[in-house]
Tab-separated table of C-alpha atoms in Angstrom:
chain	number	residue	atom	x	y	z
X	4	MET	CA	-67.755	-19.485	-7.619
X	5	THR	CA	-70.273	-17.842	-5.302
X	6	ALA	CA	-74.039	-17.842	-5.764
X	7	ALA	CA	-73.918	-14.125	-6.615
X	8	ASN	CA	-71.358	-14.739	-9.343
X	9	LEU	CA	-73.445	-17.594	-10.716
X	10	MET	CA	-76.453	-15.264	-10.830
X	11	ALA	CA	-74.427	-12.707	-12.789
X	12	VAL	CA	-73.231	-15.369	-15.233
X	13	GLY	CA	-76.773	-16.692	-15.576
X	14	THR	CA	-78.130	-13.224	-16.344
X	15	LEU	CA	-75.448	-12.760	-19.002
X	16	VAL	CA	-76.302	-16.109	-20.612
X	17	VAL	CA	-80.033	-15.336	-20.556
X	18	GLY	CA	-79.345	-11.951	-22.135
X	19	LEU	CA	-77.356	-13.561	-24.960
X	20	LEU	CA	-80.146	-16.081	-25.570
X	21	MET	CA	-82.747	-13.284	-25.685
X	22	TRP	CA	-80.549	-11.423	-28.110
X	23	ALA	CA	-80.320	-14.494	-30.324
X	24	ALA	CA	-84.082	-15.041	-30.108
X	25	GLY	CA	-84.891	-11.441	-30.976
X	26	SER	CA	-86.439	-10.717	-27.555
X	27	PHE	CA	-83.817	-8.367	-26.178
X	28	VAL	CA	-86.203	-5.470	-25.522
X	29	PHE	CA	-89.668	-5.404	-23.979
X	30	PHE	CA	-91.252	-4.130	-27.169
X	31	THR	CA	-89.828	-6.095	-30.085
X	32	ASP	CA	-91.116	-3.674	-32.679
X	33	VAL	CA	-89.065	-0.851	-31.193
X	34	ASP	CA	-85.485	-2.190	-31.002
X	35	ARG	CA	-83.039	0.665	-31.495
X	36	TYR	CA	-80.066	-1.219	-30.092
X	37	PRO	CA	-77.101	-1.793	-32.427
X	38	TRP	CA	-75.214	-5.022	-31.831
X	39	TYR	CA	-72.384	-3.283	-30.000
X	40	GLY	CA	-74.934	-1.512	-27.790
X	41	LYS	CA	-76.452	-4.803	-26.730
X	42	LEU	CA	-73.036	-6.298	-26.059
X	43	GLY	CA	-72.055	-3.191	-24.112
X	44	ILE	CA	-75.173	-3.155	-21.917
X	45	LEU	CA	-74.846	-6.867	-21.171
X	46	SER	CA	-71.159	-6.513	-20.292
X	47	ALA	CA	-71.765	-3.464	-18.099
X	48	ALA	CA	-74.639	-5.160	-16.268
X	49	PHE	CA	-72.466	-8.233	-15.712
X	50	VAL	CA	-69.646	-6.158	-14.156
X	51	VAL	CA	-72.107	-4.263	-11.926
X	52	GLN	CA	-73.651	-7.527	-10.695
X	53	LEU	CA	-70.212	-8.916	-9.838
X	54	SER	CA	-69.385	-5.799	-7.775
X	55	ALA	CA	-72.749	-5.651	-5.981
X	56	GLN	CA	-71.717	-8.079	-3.218
X	57	ARG	CA	-68.805	-5.876	-2.160
X	58	ARG	CA	-70.282	-2.425	-2.858
X	59	PRO	CA	-74.097	-2.667	-3.088
X	60	ALA	CA	-74.663	1.107	-2.941
X	61	VAL	CA	-72.198	1.792	-5.752
X	62	ALA	CA	-73.667	-1.049	-7.799
X	63	LEU	CA	-77.172	0.312	-7.312
X	64	GLY	CA	-76.060	3.767	-8.498
X	65	ALA	CA	-74.271	2.300	-11.521
X	66	MET	CA	-77.326	0.233	-12.402
X	67	GLY	CA	-79.469	3.345	-12.211
X	68	LEU	CA	-77.154	5.006	-14.733
X	69	LEU	CA	-77.450	1.998	-17.059
X	70	VAL	CA	-81.255	2.120	-16.766
X	71	ALA	CA	-81.202	5.795	-17.754
X	72	LEU	CA	-79.019	5.029	-20.776
X	73	ASP	CA	-81.233	2.073	-21.650
X	74	ALA	CA	-84.418	4.136	-21.578
X	75	TYR	CA	-83.946	5.456	-25.103
X	76	ALA	CA	-82.993	2.301	-26.989
X	77	GLY	CA	-84.773	-0.245	-24.798
X	78	PRO	CA	-85.975	-0.920	-22.276
X	79	SER	CA	-84.017	-4.166	-22.486
X	80	LEU	CA	-85.260	-7.197	-20.568
X	81	PRO	CA	-81.792	-8.606	-19.622
X	82	LEU	CA	-80.861	-5.303	-17.999
X	83	TRP	CA	-83.990	-5.277	-15.854
X	84	ILE	CA	-83.291	-8.858	-14.768
X	85	ALA	CA	-79.877	-7.622	-13.640
X	86	VAL	CA	-81.580	-4.679	-11.889
X	87	SER	CA	-83.745	-7.161	-10.019
X	88	ASP	CA	-80.663	-9.026	-8.783
X	89	VAL	CA	-78.830	-5.859	-7.718
X	90	MET	CA	-81.870	-4.618	-5.792
X	91	TYR	CA	-82.079	-7.947	-3.989
X	92	ILE	CA	-78.396	-7.709	-3.095
X	93	GLY	CA	-78.893	-4.117	-1.925
X	94	VAL	CA	-81.617	-5.259	0.471
X	95	VAL	CA	-79.687	-8.278	1.765
X	96	ARG	CA	-76.143	-6.865	1.893
X	97	GLY	CA	-76.712	-3.149	2.273
X	98	SER	CA	-77.177	-0.971	5.328
X	99	ASP	CA	-80.569	-0.150	6.795
X	100	ARG	CA	-80.477	3.201	5.030
X	101	LEU	CA	-79.699	1.626	1.647
X	102	ARG	CA	-82.425	-0.934	2.280
X	103	ARG	CA	-84.982	1.845	2.742
X	104	VAL	CA	-83.746	3.582	-0.429
X	105	VAL	CA	-84.135	0.358	-2.444
X	106	ILE	CA	-87.679	-0.167	-1.157
X	107	VAL	CA	-88.688	3.395	-2.022
X	108	LEU	CA	-87.120	3.191	-5.477
X	109	GLY	CA	-88.793	-0.151	-6.181
X	110	VAL	CA	-92.242	1.152	-5.231
X	111	ILE	CA	-91.779	4.399	-7.185
X	112	ALA	CA	-90.515	2.571	-10.283
X	113	THR	CA	-93.389	0.060	-10.210
X	114	VAL	CA	-96.077	2.728	-9.770
X	115	ALA	CA	-94.472	5.021	-12.352
X	116	GLY	CA	-94.250	2.161	-14.861
X	117	ALA	CA	-97.898	1.261	-14.335
X	118	VAL	CA	-98.983	4.903	-14.786
X	119	ALA	CA	-96.824	5.264	-17.904
X	120	GLY	CA	-98.338	2.060	-19.290
X	121	VAL	CA	-101.853	3.393	-18.755
X	122	ILE	CA	-100.977	6.670	-20.454
X	123	ALA	CA	-99.222	5.015	-23.390
X	124	GLY	CA	-101.382	1.963	-24.003
X	125	GLY	CA	-104.432	2.027	-21.779
X	126	ALA	CA	-105.446	0.066	-18.699
X	127	ARG	CA	-104.323	-3.319	-20.073
X	128	ALA	CA	-100.809	-2.028	-20.736
X	129	GLY	CA	-100.756	-0.368	-17.290
X	130	VAL	CA	-101.709	-3.575	-15.519
X	131	LEU	CA	-99.115	-5.594	-17.448
X	132	THR	CA	-96.404	-3.020	-16.767
X	133	GLY	CA	-97.336	-2.966	-13.085
X	134	LEU	CA	-97.139	-6.759	-12.894
X	135	ILE	CA	-93.729	-6.673	-14.550
X	136	GLY	CA	-92.622	-4.154	-11.914
X	137	VAL	CA	-93.930	-6.397	-9.142
X	138	ALA	CA	-92.106	-9.409	-10.606
X	139	LEU	CA	-88.788	-7.681	-11.336
X	140	LEU	CA	-88.619	-5.134	-8.486
X	141	LEU	CA	-90.994	-5.711	-5.578
X	142	SER	CA	-90.681	-9.519	-5.449
X	143	PRO	CA	-86.874	-9.532	-5.035
X	144	ILE	CA	-87.213	-6.758	-2.458
X	145	GLY	CA	-89.729	-8.819	-0.500
X	146	TYR	CA	-87.583	-11.916	-0.750
X	147	GLY	CA	-84.544	-9.936	0.394
X	148	LEU	CA	-86.458	-8.564	3.399
X	149	SER	CA	-87.452	-12.122	4.301
X	150	VAL	CA	-83.803	-13.209	4.157
X	151	VAL	CA	-82.786	-10.262	6.359
X	152	ALA	CA	-85.506	-11.064	8.899
X	153	THR	CA	-84.470	-14.722	8.997
X	154	ARG	CA	-80.820	-13.776	9.409
X	155	ARG	CA	-81.614	-11.356	12.223
X	156	ALA	CA	-83.746	-13.963	13.981
X	157	ALA	CA	-80.895	-16.467	13.688
X	158	ASP	CA	-78.423	-13.895	15.037
X	159	ALA	CA	-80.757	-13.086	17.925
X	160	GLN	CA	-81.176	-16.780	18.677
X	161	LYS	CA	-77.415	-17.267	18.560
X	162	SER	CA	-76.859	-14.287	20.841
X	163	ALA	CA	-79.475	-15.616	23.244
X	164	ALA	CA	-77.820	-19.032	23.205
X	165	VAL	CA	-74.410	-17.459	23.885
X	166	ALA	CA	-75.865	-15.347	26.694
X	167	GLN	CA	-77.580	-18.405	28.173
X	168	ALA	CA	-74.359	-20.426	27.945
X	169	GLN	CA	-72.459	-17.614	29.678
X	170	ALA	CA	-75.142	-17.379	32.377
X	171	GLU	CA	-75.063	-21.140	32.897
X	172	ARG	CA	-71.278	-21.068	33.070
X	173	SER	CA	-71.378	-18.227	35.611
X	174	ALA	CA	-73.983	-20.104	37.653
X	175	ALA	CA	-71.912	-23.286	37.497
X	176	LEU	CA	-68.808	-21.403	38.635
X	177	ALA	CA	-70.776	-19.789	41.459
X	178	ASP	CA	-72.142	-23.185	42.531
X	179	GLU	CA	-68.633	-24.632	42.435
X	180	ARG	CA	-67.267	-21.767	44.535
X	181	ARG	CA	-70.015	-22.289	47.092
X	182	ARG	CA	-69.364	-26.031	47.115
X	183	LEU	CA	-65.653	-25.461	47.671
X	184	SER	CA	-66.489	-22.978	50.406
X	185	ARG	CA	-68.661	-25.571	52.162
X	186	GLU	CA	-66.020	-28.254	51.803
X	187	LEU	CA	-63.266	-26.005	53.167
X	188	HIS	CA	-65.493	-24.870	56.014
X	189	ASP	CA	-66.525	-28.382	56.996
X	190	THR	CA	-63.061	-29.835	56.462
X	191	VAL	CA	-60.944	-27.203	58.178
X	192	ALA	CA	-63.082	-24.949	60.348
X	193	GLY	CA	-64.295	-27.620	62.766
X	194	HIS	CA	-60.831	-29.030	63.410
X	195	VAL	CA	-59.159	-25.612	63.610
X	196	SER	CA	-61.846	-24.381	65.995
X	197	ALA	CA	-61.318	-27.474	68.138
X	198	ILE	CA	-57.552	-26.919	68.071
X	199	ALA	CA	-57.991	-23.315	69.259
X	200	ILE	CA	-60.301	-24.368	72.110
X	201	LEU	CA	-58.064	-27.267	73.091
X	202	SER	CA	-54.982	-25.037	73.081
X	203	GLU	CA	-56.634	-22.760	75.606
X	204	ALA	CA	-57.718	-25.745	77.700
X	205	ALA	CA	-54.199	-27.236	77.582
X	206	ARG	CA	-52.745	-24.020	78.937
X	207	ASP	CA	-54.888	-24.232	82.058
X	208	ALA	CA	-54.945	-28.034	82.482
X	209	ASP	CA	-53.015	-29.732	85.291
X	210	GLU	CA	-52.407	-32.713	82.995
X	211	PRO	CA	-52.227	-31.299	79.455
X	212	GLY	CA	-51.122	-34.575	77.895
X	213	PRO	CA	-54.603	-35.818	76.807
X	214	VAL	CA	-55.530	-32.359	75.549
X	215	VAL	CA	-52.319	-32.069	73.539
X	216	GLU	CA	-52.973	-35.510	72.091
X	217	SER	CA	-56.434	-34.343	71.024
X	218	ILE	CA	-54.870	-31.265	69.435
X	219	ARG	CA	-52.532	-33.524	67.501
X	220	GLY	CA	-55.421	-35.771	66.466
X	221	ASN	CA	-57.449	-32.819	65.116
X	222	SER	CA	-54.395	-31.459	63.307
X	223	LEU	CA	-53.782	-34.780	61.588
X	224	ALA	CA	-57.481	-35.174	60.806
X	225	ALA	CA	-57.592	-31.716	59.215
X	226	LEU	CA	-54.508	-32.543	57.178
X	227	ARG	CA	-55.975	-35.867	55.992
X	228	GLU	CA	-59.241	-34.275	54.956
X	229	LEU	CA	-57.456	-31.469	53.126
X	230	ARG	CA	-55.391	-34.011	51.207
X	231	ALA	CA	-58.493	-36.039	50.424
X	232	MET	CA	-60.245	-32.902	49.199
X	233	ILE	CA	-57.299	-31.986	46.970
X	234	ASP	CA	-57.290	-35.510	45.514
X	235	LEU	CA	-61.009	-35.274	44.883
X	236	LEU	CA	-60.673	-31.918	43.095
X	237	ALA	CA	-57.829	-33.271	40.977
X	238	ALA	CA	-59.912	-36.283	39.879
X	239	ASP	CA	-61.992	-36.298	36.685
X	240	GLY	CA	-65.332	-36.706	38.476
X	241	ASP	CA	-66.871	-35.822	41.828
X	242	ASP	CA	-68.500	-39.143	42.650
X	243	ILE	CA	-65.755	-40.132	45.109
X	244	THR	CA	-66.840	-39.737	48.738
X	245	THR	CA	-63.897	-39.347	51.082
X	246	VAL	CA	-65.532	-38.500	54.424
X	247	ARG	CA	-66.632	-41.441	56.629
X	248	TRP	CA	-68.407	-41.789	59.954
X	249	SER	CA	-65.039	-42.535	61.591
X	250	SER	CA	-63.921	-39.003	60.630
X	251	LEU	CA	-65.825	-37.770	63.704
X	252	ASP	CA	-63.419	-39.377	66.180
X	253	PRO	CA	-61.061	-36.347	66.490
X	254	LEU	CA	-64.022	-33.989	67.000
X	255	ILE	CA	-65.512	-36.293	69.649
X	256	ALA	CA	-62.129	-36.434	71.396
X	257	ALA	CA	-61.878	-32.621	71.279
X	258	ALA	CA	-65.334	-32.267	72.846
X	259	ASP	CA	-64.434	-34.751	75.580
X	260	ALA	CA	-61.197	-32.865	76.261
X	261	VAL	CA	-63.112	-29.651	77.113
X	262	GLY	CA	-65.649	-31.487	79.261
X	263	SER	CA	-68.375	-32.015	76.692
X	264	THR	CA	-69.089	-35.720	76.992
X	265	VAL	CA	-70.373	-37.064	73.680
X	266	THR	CA	-72.735	-40.019	73.519
X	267	VAL	CA	-73.546	-41.566	70.167
X	268	ASN	CA	-76.508	-43.863	69.605
X	269	GLY	CA	-76.647	-45.426	66.148
X	270	ASP	CA	-74.272	-45.521	63.225
X	271	THR	CA	-74.180	-45.291	59.451
X	272	ALA	CA	-73.816	-49.000	58.744
X	273	GLY	CA	-75.640	-49.920	55.542
X	274	MET	CA	-76.058	-46.328	54.387
X	275	PRO	CA	-75.085	-45.247	50.866
X	276	ARG	CA	-71.711	-43.516	50.839
X	277	ARG	CA	-73.177	-40.177	49.827
X	278	LEU	CA	-75.751	-40.247	52.634
X	279	GLU	CA	-73.051	-41.278	55.114
X	280	ALA	CA	-70.982	-38.277	54.035
X	281	VAL	CA	-73.930	-35.904	54.507
X	282	VAL	CA	-74.743	-37.305	57.971
X	283	THR	CA	-71.082	-37.131	59.001
X	284	ARG	CA	-70.739	-33.516	57.862
X	285	ILE	CA	-73.896	-32.454	59.723
X	286	VAL	CA	-72.860	-34.189	62.948
X	287	GLY	CA	-69.304	-32.839	62.623
X	288	GLU	CA	-70.573	-29.262	62.302
X	289	ALA	CA	-72.929	-29.748	65.257
X	290	LEU	CA	-70.076	-31.119	67.397
X	291	ALA	CA	-67.779	-28.239	66.419
X	292	ASN	CA	-70.490	-25.719	67.315
X	293	ALA	CA	-71.171	-27.431	70.647
X	294	THR	CA	-67.474	-27.480	71.513
X	295	LYS	CA	-67.068	-23.832	70.571
X	296	HIS	CA	-70.258	-22.293	71.980
X	297	ALA	CA	-71.142	-24.605	74.882
X	298	PRO	CA	-68.002	-26.293	76.224
X	299	GLY	CA	-68.576	-28.439	79.284
X	300	HIS	CA	-72.132	-29.388	78.325
X	301	PRO	CA	-72.898	-32.963	77.258
X	302	VAL	CA	-73.655	-33.701	73.618
X	303	ALA	CA	-76.002	-36.472	72.497
X	304	VAL	CA	-76.057	-37.810	68.938
X	305	GLU	CA	-78.975	-40.042	67.975
X	306	LEU	CA	-79.158	-41.709	64.590
X	307	SER	CA	-82.041	-43.988	63.650
X	308	GLY	CA	-83.959	-45.097	60.610
X	309	THR	CA	-87.600	-45.849	59.879
X	310	GLY	CA	-88.395	-47.236	56.468
X	311	ASP	CA	-86.767	-45.076	53.838
X	312	THR	CA	-85.944	-42.167	56.167
X	313	VAL	CA	-82.940	-41.528	58.397
X	314	HIS	CA	-83.599	-39.474	61.544
X	315	LEU	CA	-80.699	-37.524	63.011
X	316	THR	CA	-80.771	-35.526	66.259
X	317	VAL	CA	-77.877	-33.732	67.955
X	318	ARG	CA	-78.509	-32.157	71.375
X	319	ASN	CA	-76.231	-30.071	73.537
X	320	GLY	CA	-76.596	-27.589	76.361
X	321	TRP	CA	-77.588	-24.097	75.286
X	322	THR	CA	-76.035	-21.051	76.901
X	323	GLY	CA	-78.760	-18.715	75.684
X	324	ALA	CA	-76.559	-16.988	73.092
X	325	GLU	CA	-78.126	-16.342	69.704
X	326	PRO	CA	-76.504	-18.197	66.784
X	327	SER	CA	-74.087	-16.210	64.660
X	328	THR	CA	-75.542	-14.597	61.557
X	329	THR	CA	-72.161	-14.298	59.850
X	330	GLY	CA	-71.058	-17.936	60.014
X	331	GLN	CA	-71.771	-20.563	57.391
X	332	GLY	CA	-72.217	-23.606	59.639
X	333	LEU	CA	-76.008	-23.727	59.975
X	334	ALA	CA	-76.538	-22.792	56.324
X	335	ASN	CA	-74.099	-25.497	55.218
X	336	MET	CA	-75.900	-28.122	57.298
X	337	GLN	CA	-79.216	-27.184	55.687
X	338	ILE	CA	-77.703	-27.236	52.201
X	339	ARG	CA	-76.197	-30.668	52.799
X	340	ALA	CA	-79.534	-32.025	54.000
X	341	GLU	CA	-81.306	-30.570	50.973
X	342	SER	CA	-78.657	-32.018	48.635
X	343	VAL	CA	-80.050	-35.515	49.302
X	344	GLY	CA	-83.699	-34.430	49.349
X	345	GLY	CA	-83.985	-34.010	53.119
X	346	HIS	CA	-84.496	-31.101	55.477
X	347	LEU	CA	-82.857	-29.829	58.659
X	348	ASP	CA	-83.916	-27.613	61.531
X	349	ALA	CA	-81.660	-26.161	64.238
X	350	ARG	CA	-83.018	-24.131	67.177
X	351	PRO	CA	-83.136	-23.933	70.964
X	352	VAL	CA	-85.579	-26.204	72.775
X	353	GLY	CA	-85.757	-25.374	76.457
X	354	GLN	CA	-82.200	-25.458	77.820
X	355	GLU	CA	-80.832	-27.338	74.826
X	356	TRP	CA	-79.738	-26.557	71.303
X	357	VAL	CA	-81.246	-29.204	69.044
X	358	VAL	CA	-80.380	-30.085	65.470
X	359	ASN	CA	-82.994	-32.292	63.747
X	360	ALA	CA	-82.607	-33.724	60.264
X	361	GLU	CA	-84.695	-36.128	58.230
X	362	LEU	CA	-82.885	-37.599	55.246
X	363	PRO	CA	-84.164	-40.084	52.659
X	364	ARG	CA	-82.052	-43.177	52.122
């Protein structure tokens, strides 16, 4: 049984008790109700209350008809208690238009009752009638408006929470797409670029054997990193770091094959795995760029640490060409440095292109 049905049953019980106690009407000395009239008005009010949840407008109209019929023999107190409940339901369950109608009717009925009380019995009767109107009509209306406001606030909060969850989900998906883009770029682009450059060099080389071997090494390295990336994506978490400092060997061999001698000072021994991965990705991108944009120029990689900071510098000859604005390499290097709380700068210095990064351990 719903709360509305319980209220209807309660009103019926109260009406029967008032009937038994001789307090069925407001003015006990003017009780024109026959017994079947009282039973009829109680039964009708009970049915209207039960239907108010489903059809509040119809229930309000039916209750108005009962009030008009009750005006001659009553007014009966149980009926007006039922009116109070139906008006509350009309405010809570009805449309905005019905809600406005209920408010207007409640105010008019309260004021009219107070004026009629003054005319019939003086100021005291007017005040008492007005207070009865406030208790039976305006109070349930006010309570109903409070319930509506609370419900709307809860709906707005729920909608805001849903919108925020959708925005967070969209942001998470966008971040994941960008992360996958960086991983694919750093995993494949460097090796594929080296393979393309080496293929051209092998075509013109007198002894293509070493160049072909470097092509094979970059192909296998790209395949290994792709498999490692697929395994990482298939795992439950993303804490597994697959790239190691030794992953640079094919890129170093590719640079050497096109005449870009690579010298490396320092290593990642003792570094956390995540930091090692970031350093390796930055150096790998720098080597791929040097091989692609400045083949034949030496490349120097310097890795050192002071206290809690790792210093990374990659230098190669600069041909004077401006860096591409459509590629993702430089942006990816900066993002990787920032991912561990560091920063990176890449720009020409004299006749060299220099990549500097400072990364916290």
